[in-house]
Coordinates of C-alpha atoms and ligand atoms in Angstrom, one line a residue:
X1 CA -9.9 16.5 15.1
X2 CA -10.1 18.6 12.0
X3 CA -7.3 20.8 10.8
X4 CA -8.3 24.2 12.3
X5 CA -5.4 26.5 11.5
X6 CA -4.0 27.3 8.1
X7 CA -0.6 29.0 7.9
X8 CA 0.1 30.6 4.5
X9 CA 3.2 31.8 2.9
X10 CA 2.6 35.1 1.0
X11 CA 4.3 34.1 -2.3
X12 CA 2.9 31.5 -4.7
X13 CA 0.1 30.8 -2.5
X14 CA -1.6 34.0 -2.1
X15 CA 0.1 36.1 -4.8
X16 CA 0.5 35.2 -8.4
X17 CA 4.2 34.3 -8.0
X18 CA 5.0 36.4 -11.1
X19 CA 6.2 39.6 -9.6
X20 CA 6.8 42.8 -11.7
X21 CA 9.3 45.6 -11.4
X22 CA 7.4 48.7 -10.6
X23 CA 10.2 51.0 -9.6
X24 CA 13.9 51.4 -9.6
X25 CA 16.0 54.1 -7.8
X26 CA 19.8 54.7 -7.9
X27 CA 21.9 55.7 -4.8
X28 CA 25.5 56.5 -5.1
X29 CA 27.9 56.8 -8.0
X30 CA 27.2 53.7 -10.1
X31 CA 25.0 54.2 -13.2
X32 CA 21.7 52.4 -13.0
X33 CA 22.5 50.0 -15.9
X34 CA 25.7 49.0 -14.3
X35 CA 24.4 47.9 -10.8
X36 CA 21.3 46.4 -12.4
X37 CA 23.5 44.2 -14.6
X38 CA 25.4 43.2 -11.5
X39 CA 22.3 42.4 -9.6
X40 CA 20.8 40.5 -12.4
X41 CA 24.0 38.4 -12.7
X42 CA 23.8 37.4 -9.0
X43 CA 20.1 36.5 -9.5
X44 CA 20.8 34.4 -12.5
X45 CA 21.1 31.3 -10.5
X46 CA 18.5 32.1 -7.9
X47 CA 15.2 30.2 -7.8
X48 CA 13.4 32.8 -5.7
X49 CA 10.4 34.3 -7.5
X50 CA 11.7 37.8 -6.8
X51 CA 14.8 37.1 -9.0
X52 CA 12.8 36.8 -12.3
X53 CA 11.7 40.5 -12.6
X54 CA 15.3 41.5 -12.0
X55 CA 16.6 39.3 -14.7
X56 CA 13.8 40.4 -17.0
X57 CA 14.6 44.1 -16.5
X58 CA 18.2 43.5 -17.5
X59 CA 17.2 41.5 -20.5
X60 CA 14.8 44.3 -21.6
X61 CA 17.6 46.8 -21.4
X62 CA 19.9 44.5 -23.3
X63 CA 22.5 44.4 -20.5
X64 CA 25.0 41.6 -20.7
X65 CA 25.5 39.6 -17.6
X66 CA 29.0 38.9 -16.3
X67 CA 30.1 35.4 -14.8
X68 CA 29.5 34.9 -11.1
X69 CA 31.5 33.2 -8.4
X70 CA 31.0 32.4 -4.7
X71 CA 27.1 32.7 -4.9
X72 CA 25.4 32.3 -1.6
X73 CA 21.7 32.5 -0.8
X74 CA 20.6 33.5 2.7
X75 CA 17.0 32.1 3.0
X76 CA 14.6 34.9 4.0
X77 CA 17.2 37.7 3.3
X78 CA 18.6 37.7 -0.1
X79 CA 21.7 36.7 -2.2
X80 CA 25.3 37.6 -2.6
X81 CA 28.1 36.8 -5.1
X82 CA 31.3 38.1 -6.8
X83 CA 30.7 39.5 -10.2
X84 CA 33.5 40.9 -12.3
X85 CA 35.6 41.5 -9.2
X86 CA 32.8 43.2 -7.3
X87 CA 31.1 42.0 -4.1
X88 CA 27.4 42.2 -4.9
X89 CA 24.5 41.9 -2.4
X90 CA 20.8 42.0 -3.2
X91 CA 18.0 41.5 -0.7
X92 CA 16.1 43.1 2.3
X93 CA 17.3 45.5 5.0
X94 CA 18.5 42.5 7.1
X95 CA 20.7 41.4 4.2
X96 CA 22.3 44.8 4.1
X97 CA 22.8 45.1 7.9
X98 CA 24.4 41.6 8.0
X99 CA 27.0 42.7 5.5
X100 CA 27.5 46.0 7.4
X101 CA 26.3 48.2 4.6
X102 CA 25.2 51.8 5.6
X103 CA 21.6 52.0 4.8
X104 CA 20.9 55.3 6.4
X105 CA 19.8 56.7 2.9
X106 CA 17.0 54.2 3.0
X107 CA 14.6 56.0 5.4
X108 CA 11.2 54.5 6.2
X109 CA 9.6 57.3 4.1
X110 CA 11.7 56.3 1.2
X111 CA 10.2 52.8 1.0
X112 CA 6.8 53.4 2.5
X113 CA 5.3 54.4 -0.7
X114 CA 6.2 51.0 -2.3
X115 CA 5.1 49.1 0.8
X116 CA 1.7 50.9 0.9
X117 CA 1.1 49.5 -2.5
X118 CA 1.9 45.9 -1.3
X119 CA 5.2 45.9 -3.2
X120 CA 8.5 44.6 -1.9
X121 CA 11.6 46.9 -1.9
X122 CA 14.8 45.1 -2.6
X123 CA 18.1 46.7 -2.1
X124 CA 21.4 46.3 -4.0
X125 CA 24.9 47.0 -2.6
X126 CA 28.1 46.9 -4.6
X127 CA 31.4 46.6 -2.8
X128 CA 29.8 47.6 0.7
X129 CA 28.0 50.7 -0.8
X130 CA 24.2 51.0 -1.3
X131 CA 23.8 51.2 -5.0
X132 CA 20.1 50.9 -5.8
X133 CA 16.5 50.0 -4.9
X134 CA 14.2 47.7 -6.9
X135 CA 10.5 47.7 -6.1
X136 CA 8.9 44.5 -7.0
X137 CA 5.1 43.8 -6.9
X138 CA 3.4 40.5 -6.8
X139 CA -0.3 41.0 -7.2
X140 CA -2.8 39.0 -5.2
X141 CA -4.2 36.1 -7.4
X142 CA -7.6 36.4 -8.8
X143 CA -10.2 34.7 -6.6
X144 CA -7.9 34.3 -3.6
X145 CA -10.0 36.5 -1.3
X146 CA -13.2 34.5 -2.0
X147 CA -11.2 31.2 -1.5
X148 CA -9.9 32.4 1.8
X149 CA -13.5 33.3 2.8
X150 CA -14.7 29.9 2.0
X151 CA -11.9 28.3 4.1
X152 CA -12.7 30.6 7.0
X153 CA -16.3 29.4 6.6
X154 CA -15.0 25.9 7.1
X155 CA -13.8 27.0 10.4
X156 CA -10.1 27.5 9.7
X157 CA -8.2 30.2 11.3
X158 CA -5.8 31.8 8.7
X159 CA -2.4 33.0 9.6
X160 CA 0.1 34.6 7.1
X161 CA 3.8 34.0 7.7
X162 CA 6.2 35.7 5.3
X163 CA 9.9 36.7 5.1
X164 CA 8.8 39.9 3.5
X165 CA 8.8 43.2 5.3
X166 CA 6.1 44.3 7.7
X167 CA 4.7 47.1 5.7
X168 CA 4.2 45.1 2.6
X169 CA 2.9 42.0 4.4
X170 CA 0.4 44.1 6.4
X171 CA -1.0 45.7 3.2
X172 CA -1.4 42.3 1.4
X173 CA -2.9 40.7 4.6
X174 CA -5.5 43.6 4.9
X175 CA -6.6 43.2 1.4
X176 CA -7.2 39.5 2.1
X177 CA -8.9 40.0 5.4
X178 CA -6.1 38.1 7.3
X179 CA -5.4 39.7 10.7
X180 CA -2.9 37.3 12.0
X181 CA 0.3 38.3 10.2
X182 CA 3.9 37.4 10.9
X183 CA 6.4 39.3 8.7
X184 CA 10.2 39.2 8.5
X185 CA 10.2 35.5 9.6
X186 CA 13.1 33.3 9.0
X187 CA 12.6 29.5 8.1
X188 CA 13.2 28.5 11.7
X189 CA 10.6 31.0 12.9
X190 CA 8.1 29.6 10.4
X191 CA 8.7 26.2 11.9
X192 CA 8.3 27.7 15.5
X193 CA 4.9 29.1 14.5
X194 CA 3.7 25.6 13.5
X195 CA 5.1 24.2 16.7
X196 CA 3.5 26.9 18.9
X197 CA 0.1 26.4 17.3
X198 CA 0.4 22.6 17.7
X199 CA 1.4 22.9 21.4
X200 CA -1.8 25.0 21.9
X201 CA -3.7 21.9 20.7
X202 CA -4.3 23.1 17.1
X203 CA -4.2 20.9 14.0
X204 CA -2.1 22.9 11.6
X205 CA -2.0 22.9 7.9
X206 CA 0.8 24.9 6.3
X207 CA 1.0 26.0 2.7
X208 CA 4.2 27.2 1.1
X209 CA 6.4 27.2 -1.9
X210 CA 9.9 28.1 -0.9
X211 CA 13.1 26.4 0.5
X212 CA 12.5 28.6 3.5
X213 CA 9.0 26.9 4.0
X214 CA 10.3 23.3 3.9
X215 CA 10.9 22.8 7.7
X216 CA 7.6 24.1 8.5
X217 CA 5.9 22.1 5.8
X218 CA 7.5 18.9 7.2
X219 CA 6.4 19.8 10.8
X220 CA 2.7 20.6 10.0
X221 CA 0.0 18.1 10.5
X222 CA -0.6 18.6 6.8
X223 CA 2.0 20.2 4.7
X224 CA 0.8 21.6 1.4
X225 CA 3.3 22.6 -1.3
X226 CA 2.7 24.5 -4.4
X227 CA 3.5 22.8 -7.7
X228 CA 4.8 26.0 -9.0
X229 CA 7.4 26.2 -6.1
X230 CA 10.6 24.6 -5.3
X231 CA 11.4 20.9 -5.2
X232 CA 12.4 20.9 -1.6
X233 CA 9.0 22.2 -0.6
X234 CA 7.2 19.5 -2.6
X235 CA 9.5 16.8 -1.0
X236 CA 8.8 18.1 2.6
X237 CA 5.0 18.4 2.1
X238 CA 2.4 15.6 2.4
X239 CA 0.4 17.2 -0.4
X240 CA 1.2 19.2 -3.6
X241 CA -1.3 21.3 -5.3
X242 CA 0.0 20.8 -8.9
X243 CA -1.6 24.0 -10.3
X244 CA -0.3 26.1 -7.3
X245 CA -4.0 27.2 -7.1
X246 CA -5.6 27.9 -3.7
X247 CA -9.0 26.8 -4.9
X248 CA -7.5 23.3 -5.1
X249 CA -6.7 23.6 -1.3
X250 CA -10.4 24.4 -0.6
X251 CA -11.4 21.4 -2.7
X252 CA -8.9 19.3 -0.7
X253 CA -10.4 20.4 2.5
X254 CA -14.0 19.8 1.4
X255 CA -13.1 16.5 0.0
X256 CA -11.2 15.5 3.1
X257 CA -14.2 16.5 5.3
X258 CA -16.7 14.8 3.0
X259 CA -14.6 11.7 3.2
X260 CA -14.4 11.7 7.0
X261 CA -18.2 12.1 7.2
X262 CA -18.6 9.3 4.8
X263 CA -16.2 7.0 6.9
X264 CA -18.3 7.7 10.0
X265 CA -21.4 6.8 8.2
X266 CA -19.8 3.6 6.9
X267 CA -18.8 2.7 10.5
X268 CA -22.4 3.1 11.4
X269 CA -23.6 0.8 8.6
X270 CA -20.9 -1.8 9.5
X271 CA -21.8 -1.7 13.2
X272 CA -25.6 -1.4 12.8
X273 CA -25.8 -4.7 10.8
X274 CA -23.5 -6.4 13.0
X275 CA -24.9 -5.2 16.3
X276 CA -28.4 -6.1 15.2
X277 CA -27.4 -9.4 13.6
X278 CA -24.9 -10.9 16.0
X279 CA -27.2 -11.0 19.1
X280 CA -30.0 -12.5 17.0
X281 CA -27.6 -15.1 15.7
X282 CA -26.6 -15.7 19.4
X283 CA -30.2 -16.3 20.3
X284 CA -31.4 -13.3 22.2
X285 CA -34.7 -13.4 20.6
X286 CA -35.1 -17.2 20.9
X287 CA -36.5 -17.6 24.4
X288 CA -39.4 -15.1 23.8
X289 CA -40.0 -15.1 20.0
X290 CA -38.4 -18.3 19.1
X291 CA -36.4 -16.5 16.3
X292 CA -32.9 -17.5 15.3
X293 CA -30.9 -16.0 12.3
X294 CA -30.7 -18.5 9.5
X295 CA -27.3 -18.7 8.0
X296 CA -28.7 -17.5 4.7
X297 CA -30.1 -14.3 6.2
X298 CA -26.8 -13.8 8.0
X299 CA -24.8 -14.1 4.9
X300 CA -27.2 -11.7 3.1
X301 CA -26.8 -9.2 6.0
X302 CA -23.0 -9.5 5.8
X303 CA -23.0 -8.8 2.1
X304 CA -25.6 -6.0 2.5
X305 CA -23.3 -4.3 5.1
X306 CA -20.5 -4.3 2.5
X307 CA -22.7 -3.2 -0.2
X308 CA -24.0 -0.3 1.9
X309 CA -20.5 0.8 2.8
X310 CA -19.2 0.6 -0.8
X311 CA -22.4 2.3 -2.2
X312 CA -22.1 5.1 0.3
X313 CA -18.4 5.5 -0.4
X314 CA -19.2 5.8 -4.1
X315 CA -21.3 8.7 -3.4
X316 CA -18.1 10.7 -2.9
X317 CA -17.5 10.5 -6.7
X318 CA -20.5 12.7 -7.3
X319 CA -20.0 15.1 -4.4
X320 CA -19.7 18.7 -5.6
X321 CA -16.4 19.9 -4.0
X322 CA -15.9 23.2 -5.9
X323 CA -17.9 25.0 -3.2
X324 CA -19.0 24.2 0.3
X325 CA -22.1 22.2 0.7
Ligands
LIG401 P1 8.4 34.5 1.7 O1 8.4 33.9 3.1 O2 7.4 35.6 1.6 O3 8.3 33.4 0.6 P2 11.4 34.7 1.6 O4 11.7 34.2 3.0 O5 11.6 33.8 0.5 O6 9.8 35.3 1.5 O7 12.2 36.1 1.4 C1 12.0 37.1 2.3 C2 12.7 38.3 1.7 O8 14.1 38.1 1.5 C3 12.1 38.8 0.5 O9 11.0 39.6 0.6 C4 13.4 39.6 -0.2 O10 13.4 40.9 0.4 C5 14.5 38.8 0.5 N1 15.0 37.8 -0.6 C6 15.0 36.4 -0.5 N2 15.6 35.9 -1.6 C7 15.9 36.9 -2.4 C8 16.6 37.0 -3.8 N3 16.9 35.9 -4.5 N4 16.8 38.2 -4.2 C9 16.3 39.3 -3.5 N5 15.8 39.3 -2.3 C10 15.6 38.2 -1.8
LIG402 MG1 7.7 31.9 -0.5

């Protein structure tokens, strides 16, 4: 059976993977530059796409970054480390509550404005106190909506699975016309989503770029990593889209389907020659028509079957796969 379900991570696949800082707010006593420098120091060693705009903001302000110790990354939540004797945390609400930080100042209204723009609010806490908010927007890649439409036209059901917050995920999904959205999912929940679809009898492709996607990429019938993403994602996946471009995924689907069609045609050629030739050679026509297969014609038929198969397979080279047939 064909792959009929495509689960997509939000970052790198769907969005450009080059997030921009669109807002910064300070809570508490620490001046903005101070907590931003601490946050950027923690993010210095992070390979998450959300880390880059934070490092860039600190660079643009000419802030110097102190040394970091005890760095830990919580997949799907955020990062933490000791910087200059301070315990610094940066991540989502779950990251704050795990660390017991009082986030009551962060009302839903406070972050709804960013979420409604499809931006992700990140929070920074220093020594257990909420210090600031960074709103990071990763715009949808050009042409993605059209590519998703073409994938849907190939009969794929699209599902979005992201560690990002519900509000942000819903806005991005709506812009892309995806109505099956799973937000705030941890890596094991991405894996569980793949499992669940498979146990309902679906053939599942999963596209992702992060460490958090790796278990799901390995479990999927076809795991598709983005070349722009992490190494572990590429190692877990069957297929890597080197350019990280979703249009390449559409091409891969169209090429795979054209190849399967071609294989079925080739099986027909191989069986047709043989199922006609073998009984004749065995003498089914002899009693009535006196016809037997001369070895010369049998050899020619044998070769013709190979020539037809190879000739048909070579047609794939000229198949246009930039768009559906
Ligand atoms: P996705 O599934 O969309 O790729 P992740 O699971 O990688 O998302 O991350 C989920 C959320 O965890 C992010 O939206 C962010 O709030 C938080 N997060 C993860 N890593 C970091 C980091 N290095 N810095 C700040 N926040 C992070
Ligand atoms: Mg990701």
